Amino acid sequence: TTFARLPRPKPRALPRLPLMPLPAATHLLRRISRRASPQLRCGLSSVAAKNEEKKQSTATTTTPFAESETIKSSKAKEVETEPVEVTFDEVAGAFHRIRNDILRTSCKRSHYMSKALDMEVYFKKEFQHESGSFKERGACNALHNLSAEQKKCGVIAASAGNHALALARHGKRMGIPVTVVMPTVAPMTKVMNCREYGARVIIEGQHIVESKGYAETLMDAEGLTYINGYDHPDIIAGAGTVGWEALEQVPDLDAIVVPVGGAGLIAGIAVVMKTLKPDVQVIGVEPKLCASYSDSLDAGEVVNSTAGATLADGLAVPRVGENAFKTARNRVDRIIKVDEQSIALAVLRLTEMEKCVVEGGGATGLAALLQGECPDLKGKKVVLPLCGGNIDITVLGRVIERGLAADGRLIRFISTVSDRPGGIAGVTKILADHGASIKEIFHERAWLQSNVYSVQIKCVVEVVDREHGLKVHRELLKAGFPTIMYDAEDAVGKEFEKDSQEMLKLLDAGNLRA
């Protein structure tokens, strides 16, 4: 018996689907396949499988419907090549998002500094946050904006202090695992405080750049989300809430003077000011030893700068953020550079007159005013954000001493006296008679170039003010003790220093008694 071979039926053509998002198309294909013939079901399954493969292969590219986790976790890398400009809407969203989680810091007029500077000075005390700096604003905003999966996996950051503390604090509060990579130079108090908040602290790298590189390797290996401390858009938007609050507290302010490091803070504040009150001057201040923002402005783009050792260590960022620079460059009115003496003096003034312990970086706004860089602000209302108060006690002691020296209240001089009994007594009697207190005194015999019966004494003396120090100097010279005063900064002091050097030359030549 022979059987005729029937022709194999052709499979039904697949229906043409309208263009739609890839996930939705895949879901529709699966629904159709449940009711289709075996042949059609097989074809639809292969199409769905191909769609899944395509979805996986495009997981590293942005679609208008969903952002991949890979993109979110590496956002810090992307902004380096494609900087974005933070908008006012983002700052407004951050303000309403974090207002129940962040302390509304005070912004009150300073009686003493207003009188001394001849302007209405208001201090926005950002050191009042639990972790000690304004960084809590951006950290809280960034953590709120994470997806559920990112919150579960955790975040990572490289920081030497304030950003790490802020992330650790709010990560603990929100139940988000936090890893911070800190350089070996990070203060031990900040390292210990981060661990107290429950963060995983890794000490790696000689400086913050090396720490960031190590953090990025962990980010890729462990699937963590990296949050840049000054350039992440959510961080900038959160920092901008400082300006929002300042406008509410001082509605008629004329200027705001903002410390600049990575430029995230001034970028956020500038967005708020130039949107709500465009006539407010936004003035940035950075240390001369690390003027990375000014260097980038001069170059017209973000460039690497030299970061020297400065009292404003929190501002020692060798390269400003790409997003921050793009956001701030057309909104900031001017940038001022301050020297180390002015920073030390500002810390001293805040400690002594305002009873505020502020780190060097947070005091640079006041340093600019003390340096006399803003004469146009006389008689106007000026807000100064005091960004942070996380300063080691030992560092604070050194900064205060430098402030006393810059203020003329701690003077240093070398005087030549007779190396016989009672030789030093003549100098100490003059100091005592005129109310100067000796802090240190040191004998120098071996390297003295005058006769062997003379000795140099190096003294550090505390006086009331610069004028008092100059008076003590004049009395020493009048009594016949050749003296070089090293710390007199005004014209009179420099003239006395010149006279002292000439007198020492005469002494070495044997033409003047010791």
Coordinates of C-alpha atoms in Angstrom, one line a residue:
T1 CA 0.0 0.0 0.0
T2 CA 1.3 3.3 -1.0
F3 CA 0.5 6.5 0.8
A4 CA 0.6 9.9 -0.9
R5 CA 2.8 12.4 0.9
L6 CA 0.7 15.4 1.7
P7 CA 2.4 18.7 1.4
R8 CA 3.5 20.3 4.7
P9 CA 1.3 23.2 5.6
K10 CA 3.0 26.6 5.5
P11 CA 3.2 28.4 8.8
R12 CA 0.8 31.3 9.3
A13 CA 2.4 34.6 8.8
L14 CA 3.2 36.6 12.0
P15 CA 0.9 39.6 12.6
R16 CA 2.6 42.9 12.0
L17 CA 2.9 44.7 15.3
P18 CA 2.8 48.4 15.7
L19 CA 6.0 50.1 17.0
M20 CA 6.0 50.0 20.7
P21 CA 8.5 49.8 23.6
L22 CA 10.6 46.6 23.5
P23 CA 9.3 45.2 26.8
A24 CA 5.7 45.8 25.8
A25 CA 6.2 44.1 22.4
T26 CA 7.8 41.0 24.1
H27 CA 4.9 40.8 26.5
L28 CA 2.3 41.0 23.6
L29 CA 4.1 38.2 21.7
R30 CA 3.9 35.9 24.6
R31 CA 0.2 36.5 25.0
I32 CA -0.4 35.8 21.3
S33 CA 1.6 32.6 21.5
R34 CA -0.6 31.0 24.1
R35 CA -3.5 30.9 21.6
A36 CA -1.5 30.2 18.5
S37 CA -0.9 26.9 16.6
P38 CA 2.2 24.9 17.5
Q39 CA 4.1 26.2 14.5
L40 CA 3.2 29.8 15.2
R41 CA 4.0 29.3 18.9
C42 CA 7.4 28.1 18.0
G43 CA 8.0 31.1 15.7
L44 CA 6.7 33.6 18.3
S45 CA 8.9 32.0 21.0
S46 CA 12.0 32.5 18.8
V47 CA 11.0 36.2 18.2
A48 CA 10.6 36.7 21.9
A49 CA 13.9 35.1 22.6
K50 CA 15.6 37.3 20.1
N51 CA 13.9 40.3 21.7
E52 CA 15.2 39.3 25.1
E53 CA 18.7 38.9 23.6
K54 CA 18.4 42.3 22.1
K55 CA 17.3 43.8 25.4
Q56 CA 20.3 42.2 27.2
S57 CA 22.7 43.4 24.5
T58 CA 21.4 47.0 24.8
A59 CA 21.6 47.1 28.6
T60 CA 24.4 49.5 28.4
T61 CA 22.6 52.0 26.2
T62 CA 19.9 54.5 27.2
T63 CA 16.4 54.1 26.0
P64 CA 13.5 56.5 26.4
F65 CA 11.6 53.9 28.5
A66 CA 14.0 52.5 31.1
E67 CA 17.5 53.3 32.3
S68 CA 19.7 50.3 32.9
E69 CA 21.2 49.7 36.3
T70 CA 24.6 49.7 34.7
I71 CA 24.1 53.3 33.6
K72 CA 22.9 54.4 37.0
S73 CA 25.8 52.7 38.8
S74 CA 28.4 54.4 36.5
K75 CA 26.8 57.8 36.3
A76 CA 29.8 59.4 37.8
K77 CA 31.9 58.2 34.9
E78 CA 29.5 59.3 32.2
V79 CA 29.3 62.9 33.5
E80 CA 33.0 63.3 32.9
T81 CA 32.4 63.0 29.1
E82 CA 28.9 64.5 28.9
P83 CA 28.4 67.1 31.6
V84 CA 24.9 68.2 32.4
E85 CA 23.5 71.4 33.7
V86 CA 21.5 71.2 36.9
T87 CA 18.1 73.0 36.7
F88 CA 16.1 75.0 39.2
D89 CA 13.4 72.3 39.0
E90 CA 15.9 69.8 40.3
V91 CA 16.8 72.0 43.2
A92 CA 13.2 72.6 44.0
G93 CA 12.5 68.9 44.0
A94 CA 15.5 68.3 46.3
F95 CA 14.2 71.0 48.7
H96 CA 10.8 69.3 49.1
R97 CA 12.3 65.8 49.1
I98 CA 14.7 66.4 52.0
R99 CA 13.0 69.0 54.1
N100 CA 11.7 66.5 56.7
D101 CA 15.1 64.8 57.0
I102 CA 17.5 67.8 57.1
L103 CA 18.0 70.4 59.8
R104 CA 17.0 73.9 58.7
T105 CA 20.2 75.7 59.8
S106 CA 20.1 79.2 61.3
C107 CA 21.0 82.4 59.4
K108 CA 21.4 85.3 61.8
R109 CA 23.0 88.7 61.7
S110 CA 26.4 88.9 63.3
H111 CA 26.7 92.0 65.5
Y112 CA 30.5 92.0 65.8
M113 CA 31.4 91.2 62.2
S114 CA 28.8 93.6 60.8
K115 CA 30.4 96.4 62.8
A116 CA 34.0 95.4 62.0
L117 CA 33.3 95.1 58.2
D118 CA 30.8 97.9 57.8
M119 CA 28.2 95.6 56.2
E120 CA 25.2 93.5 57.3
V121 CA 26.8 90.1 57.7
Y122 CA 24.6 87.0 58.1
F123 CA 26.2 83.6 58.9
K124 CA 24.4 80.5 57.5
K125 CA 25.6 78.0 60.0
E126 CA 25.8 74.7 58.0
F127 CA 28.1 73.2 60.7
Q128 CA 24.9 72.7 62.8
H129 CA 24.0 69.5 60.9
E130 CA 24.6 66.3 62.8
S131 CA 27.5 65.2 60.7
G132 CA 29.0 68.7 60.8
S133 CA 28.6 70.0 57.2
F134 CA 26.2 71.0 54.4
K135 CA 27.1 67.7 52.7
E136 CA 24.1 66.1 54.4
R137 CA 21.8 67.9 51.9
G138 CA 23.2 66.4 48.8
A139 CA 23.8 63.0 50.3
C140 CA 20.2 62.7 51.5
N141 CA 18.8 63.8 48.2
A142 CA 21.0 61.4 46.2
L143 CA 20.0 58.4 48.5
H144 CA 16.3 59.3 48.1
N145 CA 16.6 59.2 44.3
L146 CA 18.1 55.7 44.2
S147 CA 16.0 52.8 42.8
A148 CA 14.9 50.0 45.1
E149 CA 17.6 47.7 43.6
Q150 CA 20.3 50.3 44.1
K151 CA 19.3 50.9 47.7
K152 CA 19.5 47.1 48.3
C153 CA 23.0 46.8 46.7
G154 CA 24.3 49.9 48.4
V155 CA 26.4 52.9 47.5
I156 CA 30.1 53.8 47.5
A157 CA 32.1 57.1 47.6
A158 CA 35.6 58.3 47.9
S159 CA 36.0 61.1 50.5
A160 CA 38.4 62.4 53.1
G161 CA 35.7 63.4 55.5
N162 CA 32.5 65.4 55.2
H163 CA 30.8 63.6 52.2
A164 CA 31.7 60.2 53.8
L165 CA 30.1 61.3 57.1
A166 CA 27.0 62.6 55.4
L167 CA 26.5 59.4 53.4
A168 CA 27.2 57.2 56.4
R169 CA 24.6 59.0 58.5
H170 CA 21.7 59.0 56.1
G171 CA 22.6 55.6 54.8
K172 CA 22.2 54.2 58.3
R173 CA 18.9 56.1 58.7
M174 CA 17.5 54.8 55.4
G175 CA 18.9 51.3 55.7
I176 CA 21.2 51.6 52.7
P177 CA 24.6 49.9 52.9
V178 CA 27.4 52.5 52.5
T179 CA 31.0 52.0 51.6
V180 CA 33.5 54.8 51.8
V181 CA 37.1 54.8 50.6
M182 CA 39.2 57.2 52.5
P183 CA 42.9 58.2 51.8
T184 CA 45.6 57.6 54.4
V185 CA 45.6 61.3 55.2
A186 CA 42.0 61.3 56.4
P187 CA 41.6 62.5 60.0
M188 CA 41.2 59.5 62.3
T189 CA 38.2 61.2 64.0
K190 CA 36.3 61.3 60.8
V191 CA 37.2 57.6 60.1
M192 CA 36.0 56.6 63.5
N193 CA 32.8 58.6 63.1
C194 CA 32.0 57.0 59.8
R195 CA 32.4 53.5 61.4
E196 CA 30.1 54.6 64.2
Y197 CA 27.4 55.3 61.7
G198 CA 27.8 51.7 60.4
A199 CA 29.6 52.4 57.1
R200 CA 32.2 50.1 55.7
V201 CA 35.4 52.2 55.7
I202 CA 38.3 51.3 53.5
I203 CA 41.6 53.1 53.8
E204 CA 43.2 53.2 50.4
G205 CA 45.3 55.7 48.5
Q206 CA 47.7 58.5 49.4
H207 CA 45.2 61.1 48.2
I208 CA 41.6 61.4 47.2
V209 CA 42.3 60.6 43.5
E210 CA 43.8 57.3 44.3
S211 CA 40.9 56.6 46.7
K212 CA 38.4 57.3 43.9
G213 CA 40.2 54.9 41.5
Y214 CA 40.0 52.1 44.1
A215 CA 36.3 53.0 44.8
E216 CA 35.5 52.6 41.1
T217 CA 37.0 49.1 41.0
L218 CA 34.8 48.1 43.9
M219 CA 31.8 49.7 42.2
D220 CA 32.2 47.5 39.2
A221 CA 33.0 44.4 41.1
E222 CA 30.2 44.6 43.7
G223 CA 27.5 46.4 41.7
L224 CA 27.5 49.5 44.0
T225 CA 26.3 52.9 42.9
Y226 CA 29.0 55.6 43.0
I227 CA 28.0 59.0 44.4
N228 CA 30.4 61.8 43.6
G229 CA 30.7 64.2 46.6
Y230 CA 30.5 67.4 44.6
D231 CA 29.6 66.7 41.0
H232 CA 26.7 64.2 41.0
P233 CA 23.6 66.1 39.8
D234 CA 21.6 65.0 42.9
I235 CA 24.4 66.3 45.1
I236 CA 24.5 69.7 43.4
A237 CA 20.7 70.0 43.6
G238 CA 20.8 69.1 47.3
A239 CA 23.5 71.7 48.0
G240 CA 21.4 74.3 46.3
T241 CA 18.9 74.1 49.1
V242 CA 21.4 76.2 51.2
G243 CA 20.6 79.1 48.9
W244 CA 16.9 78.4 49.0
E245 CA 16.8 78.6 52.8
A246 CA 19.1 81.7 52.8
L247 CA 16.6 83.5 50.5
E248 CA 13.7 82.6 52.8
Q249 CA 15.6 83.8 55.9
V250 CA 17.1 87.0 54.4
P251 CA 14.8 87.9 51.5
D252 CA 16.5 91.2 50.8
L253 CA 20.1 90.0 50.7
D254 CA 22.4 91.6 48.2
A255 CA 25.2 89.0 47.9
I256 CA 26.2 85.6 49.0
V257 CA 29.9 84.6 49.4
V258 CA 30.4 80.9 48.9
P259 CA 33.5 78.7 49.4
V260 CA 34.6 76.8 46.3
G261 CA 36.3 73.4 46.1
G262 CA 34.7 71.0 43.7
A263 CA 32.2 73.8 42.9
G264 CA 29.1 71.7 43.7
L265 CA 27.9 74.1 46.4
I266 CA 28.2 77.3 44.5
A267 CA 26.7 75.7 41.4
G268 CA 23.5 74.8 43.3
I269 CA 23.3 78.1 45.1
A270 CA 23.8 80.0 41.9
V271 CA 21.0 78.2 40.2
V272 CA 18.6 79.3 43.0
M273 CA 19.8 82.9 43.2
K274 CA 19.8 83.6 39.5
T275 CA 16.3 82.1 39.1
L276 CA 14.5 83.6 42.1
K277 CA 16.5 86.9 42.6
P278 CA 18.9 87.5 39.7
D279 CA 20.3 90.8 41.1
V280 CA 22.0 88.9 44.0
Q281 CA 25.7 88.7 43.6
V282 CA 27.0 85.2 43.8
I283 CA 30.7 85.4 44.8
G284 CA 33.0 82.4 45.0
V285 CA 36.1 82.1 47.2
E286 CA 38.9 79.6 46.9
P287 CA 42.4 79.3 48.5
K288 CA 45.3 80.6 46.4
L289 CA 47.1 77.3 47.0
C290 CA 44.4 75.4 45.1
A291 CA 42.6 77.7 42.7
S292 CA 41.1 74.9 40.5
Y293 CA 37.9 76.8 39.6
S294 CA 39.8 80.0 38.5
D295 CA 42.2 77.9 36.4
S296 CA 39.3 76.2 34.7
L297 CA 37.7 79.6 34.0
D298 CA 40.9 80.9 32.5
A299 CA 41.2 77.8 30.3
G300 CA 37.5 77.9 29.3
E301 CA 37.1 74.3 30.3
V302 CA 37.7 72.0 33.3
V303 CA 41.5 71.4 33.7
N304 CA 43.7 69.8 36.3
S305 CA 45.3 72.2 38.9
T306 CA 47.9 71.9 41.5
A307 CA 46.5 71.3 45.0
G308 CA 48.9 72.6 47.6
A309 CA 48.7 72.0 51.3
T310 CA 46.2 74.6 52.6
L311 CA 44.3 75.3 55.8
A312 CA 41.2 75.0 53.8
D313 CA 41.8 71.3 53.2
G314 CA 38.2 70.6 52.4
L315 CA 38.6 72.9 49.3
A316 CA 41.8 71.3 48.1
V317 CA 40.2 69.7 45.0
P318 CA 42.6 69.6 42.0
R319 CA 39.9 69.4 39.4
V320 CA 36.4 70.9 39.7
G321 CA 33.4 68.8 38.7
E322 CA 32.3 68.9 35.1
N323 CA 28.6 69.2 35.9
A324 CA 29.3 71.8 38.6
F325 CA 31.4 73.9 36.3
K326 CA 28.9 73.8 33.5
T327 CA 26.1 74.8 35.9
A328 CA 28.1 77.6 37.7
R329 CA 30.3 79.2 35.1
N330 CA 27.6 81.5 33.6
R331 CA 25.9 82.2 36.9
V332 CA 28.7 83.1 39.3
D333 CA 29.6 86.8 39.2
R334 CA 33.2 86.6 40.3
I335 CA 35.8 84.5 42.1
I336 CA 38.2 85.6 44.9
K337 CA 41.4 83.9 46.0
V338 CA 42.4 84.2 49.6
D339 CA 45.8 83.6 51.3
E340 CA 46.5 81.3 54.3
Q341 CA 46.8 84.2 56.7
S342 CA 43.3 85.4 55.9
I343 CA 41.9 81.9 56.3
A344 CA 43.6 81.5 59.7
L345 CA 42.4 84.9 60.8
A346 CA 38.8 84.1 59.8
V347 CA 38.9 80.8 61.8
L348 CA 40.2 82.9 64.8
R349 CA 37.5 85.5 64.4
L350 CA 34.7 83.0 64.2
T351 CA 36.0 81.1 67.3
E352 CA 36.6 84.2 69.3
M353 CA 33.8 86.5 68.3
E354 CA 31.0 84.2 67.2
K355 CA 31.8 81.2 69.4
C356 CA 31.7 79.0 66.3
V357 CA 34.2 76.2 65.6
V358 CA 34.5 76.2 61.8
E359 CA 37.0 74.4 59.6
G360 CA 39.3 76.3 57.2
G361 CA 37.3 75.6 54.1
G362 CA 34.1 76.8 55.7
A363 CA 35.7 80.1 56.8
T364 CA 37.0 81.2 53.4
G365 CA 34.0 83.4 52.7
L366 CA 34.8 85.5 55.8
A367 CA 38.5 85.4 54.8
A368 CA 37.6 87.2 51.6
L369 CA 35.9 90.0 53.5
L370 CA 38.7 90.3 56.0
Q371 CA 41.2 90.5 53.2
G372 CA 39.3 93.6 51.9
E373 CA 38.4 92.0 48.5
C374 CA 34.7 93.2 48.5
P375 CA 34.7 97.0 49.1
D376 CA 31.5 97.3 46.9
L377 CA 29.6 95.3 49.6
K378 CA 29.9 98.1 52.2
G379 CA 26.5 98.8 53.8
K380 CA 24.9 95.8 52.0
K381 CA 23.4 92.6 53.3
V382 CA 25.8 89.7 52.8
V383 CA 25.2 86.0 53.6
L384 CA 28.2 83.8 54.4
P385 CA 27.6 80.0 54.4
L386 CA 29.8 78.5 57.1
C387 CA 30.0 75.1 55.3
G388 CA 31.5 72.8 57.9
G389 CA 32.9 72.4 61.4
N390 CA 34.8 69.1 61.2
I391 CA 38.3 70.2 62.2
D392 CA 40.7 68.2 64.4
I393 CA 41.5 69.8 67.8
T394 CA 45.2 69.7 67.0
V395 CA 44.7 71.4 63.7
L396 CA 42.4 73.9 65.3
G397 CA 45.2 74.8 67.8
R398 CA 47.7 75.4 65.0
V399 CA 45.2 77.4 62.9
I400 CA 44.4 79.6 65.9
E401 CA 48.1 80.3 66.5
R402 CA 48.5 81.3 62.8
G403 CA 45.5 83.5 63.2
L404 CA 47.0 85.2 66.2
A405 CA 50.2 85.8 64.2
A406 CA 48.2 87.1 61.3
D407 CA 46.4 89.4 63.7
G408 CA 49.6 90.8 65.1
R409 CA 48.9 89.3 68.5
L410 CA 51.6 86.7 68.4
I411 CA 55.0 88.2 67.3
R412 CA 58.4 86.6 66.8
F413 CA 61.7 88.4 67.0
I414 CA 65.4 87.8 67.3
S415 CA 67.5 90.0 69.6
T416 CA 71.2 90.1 70.3
V417 CA 72.2 90.4 74.0
S418 CA 75.3 90.0 76.1
D419 CA 76.2 86.4 77.0
R420 CA 76.9 87.4 80.6
P421 CA 74.9 87.0 83.7
G422 CA 71.9 89.4 83.5
G423 CA 72.1 89.7 79.7
I424 CA 68.7 88.2 79.0
A425 CA 67.2 89.9 82.1
G426 CA 67.3 93.3 80.4
V427 CA 65.1 92.0 77.5
T428 CA 62.7 90.2 79.7
K429 CA 62.3 93.2 82.0
I430 CA 61.3 95.4 79.0
L431 CA 58.8 92.8 77.9
A432 CA 57.3 92.6 81.4
D433 CA 57.2 96.3 81.9
H434 CA 55.2 96.7 78.7
G435 CA 52.7 93.9 79.2
A436 CA 54.1 91.3 76.7
S437 CA 54.0 87.6 77.6
I438 CA 56.8 85.3 76.5
K439 CA 55.5 82.1 74.9
E440 CA 58.8 80.7 73.8
I441 CA 62.5 81.6 74.1
F442 CA 65.5 80.0 72.6
H443 CA 69.3 80.7 72.9
E444 CA 71.5 80.7 69.7
R445 CA 75.3 80.7 70.2
A446 CA 77.0 78.6 67.6
W447 CA 75.8 80.4 64.4
L448 CA 76.1 84.0 65.7
Q449 CA 78.5 86.1 63.5
S450 CA 79.3 88.8 66.1
N451 CA 81.7 88.5 69.0
V452 CA 81.9 85.5 71.2
Y453 CA 80.5 87.4 74.2
S454 CA 77.1 87.9 72.6
V455 CA 74.2 85.6 72.1
Q456 CA 71.0 85.7 70.1
I457 CA 67.7 84.9 71.7
K458 CA 64.7 83.9 69.6
C459 CA 61.4 84.9 71.2
V460 CA 57.7 84.3 70.5
V461 CA 55.7 86.9 72.5
E462 CA 52.0 87.4 72.9
V463 CA 50.8 91.0 72.8
V464 CA 47.4 92.8 72.7
D465 CA 47.5 93.8 69.0
R466 CA 49.9 94.9 66.3
E467 CA 50.4 98.4 67.6
H468 CA 51.3 96.9 71.0
G469 CA 53.9 94.7 69.4
L470 CA 55.4 97.6 67.5
K471 CA 55.7 99.5 70.8
V472 CA 57.5 96.7 72.4
H473 CA 59.8 96.6 69.4
R474 CA 60.6 100.3 69.8
E475 CA 61.4 99.9 73.5
L476 CA 63.9 97.1 72.8
L477 CA 65.6 99.2 70.1
K478 CA 65.7 102.2 72.4
A479 CA 67.3 100.1 75.2
G480 CA 70.1 99.1 72.8
F481 CA 69.0 95.6 71.9
P482 CA 69.2 95.0 68.1
T483 CA 66.0 93.3 67.2
I484 CA 64.5 91.9 64.0
M485 CA 60.7 91.7 64.2
Y486 CA 59.6 89.0 61.7
D487 CA 55.8 89.4 61.9
A488 CA 55.2 93.1 61.4
E489 CA 53.2 93.4 58.2
D490 CA 52.5 97.1 57.9
A491 CA 54.8 99.8 56.6
V492 CA 56.0 100.9 60.1
G493 CA 56.8 97.4 61.0
K494 CA 58.8 96.8 57.8
E495 CA 60.7 100.0 58.5
F496 CA 61.6 98.8 61.9
E497 CA 62.7 95.5 60.5
K498 CA 65.0 97.3 58.1
D499 CA 66.5 99.4 60.9
S500 CA 67.0 96.3 63.0
Q501 CA 69.0 94.6 60.2
E502 CA 71.2 97.6 59.8
M503 CA 71.8 97.7 63.6
L504 CA 72.8 94.0 63.5
K505 CA 75.3 94.8 60.8
L506 CA 76.8 97.5 62.9
L507 CA 76.9 95.1 65.9
D508 CA 78.7 92.5 63.8
A509 CA 81.2 95.2 62.7
G510 CA 81.9 96.0 66.4
N511 CA 80.5 99.6 66.1
L512 CA 77.6 99.0 68.5
R513 CA 77.5 97.8 72.1
A514 CA 75.6 94.6 72.9

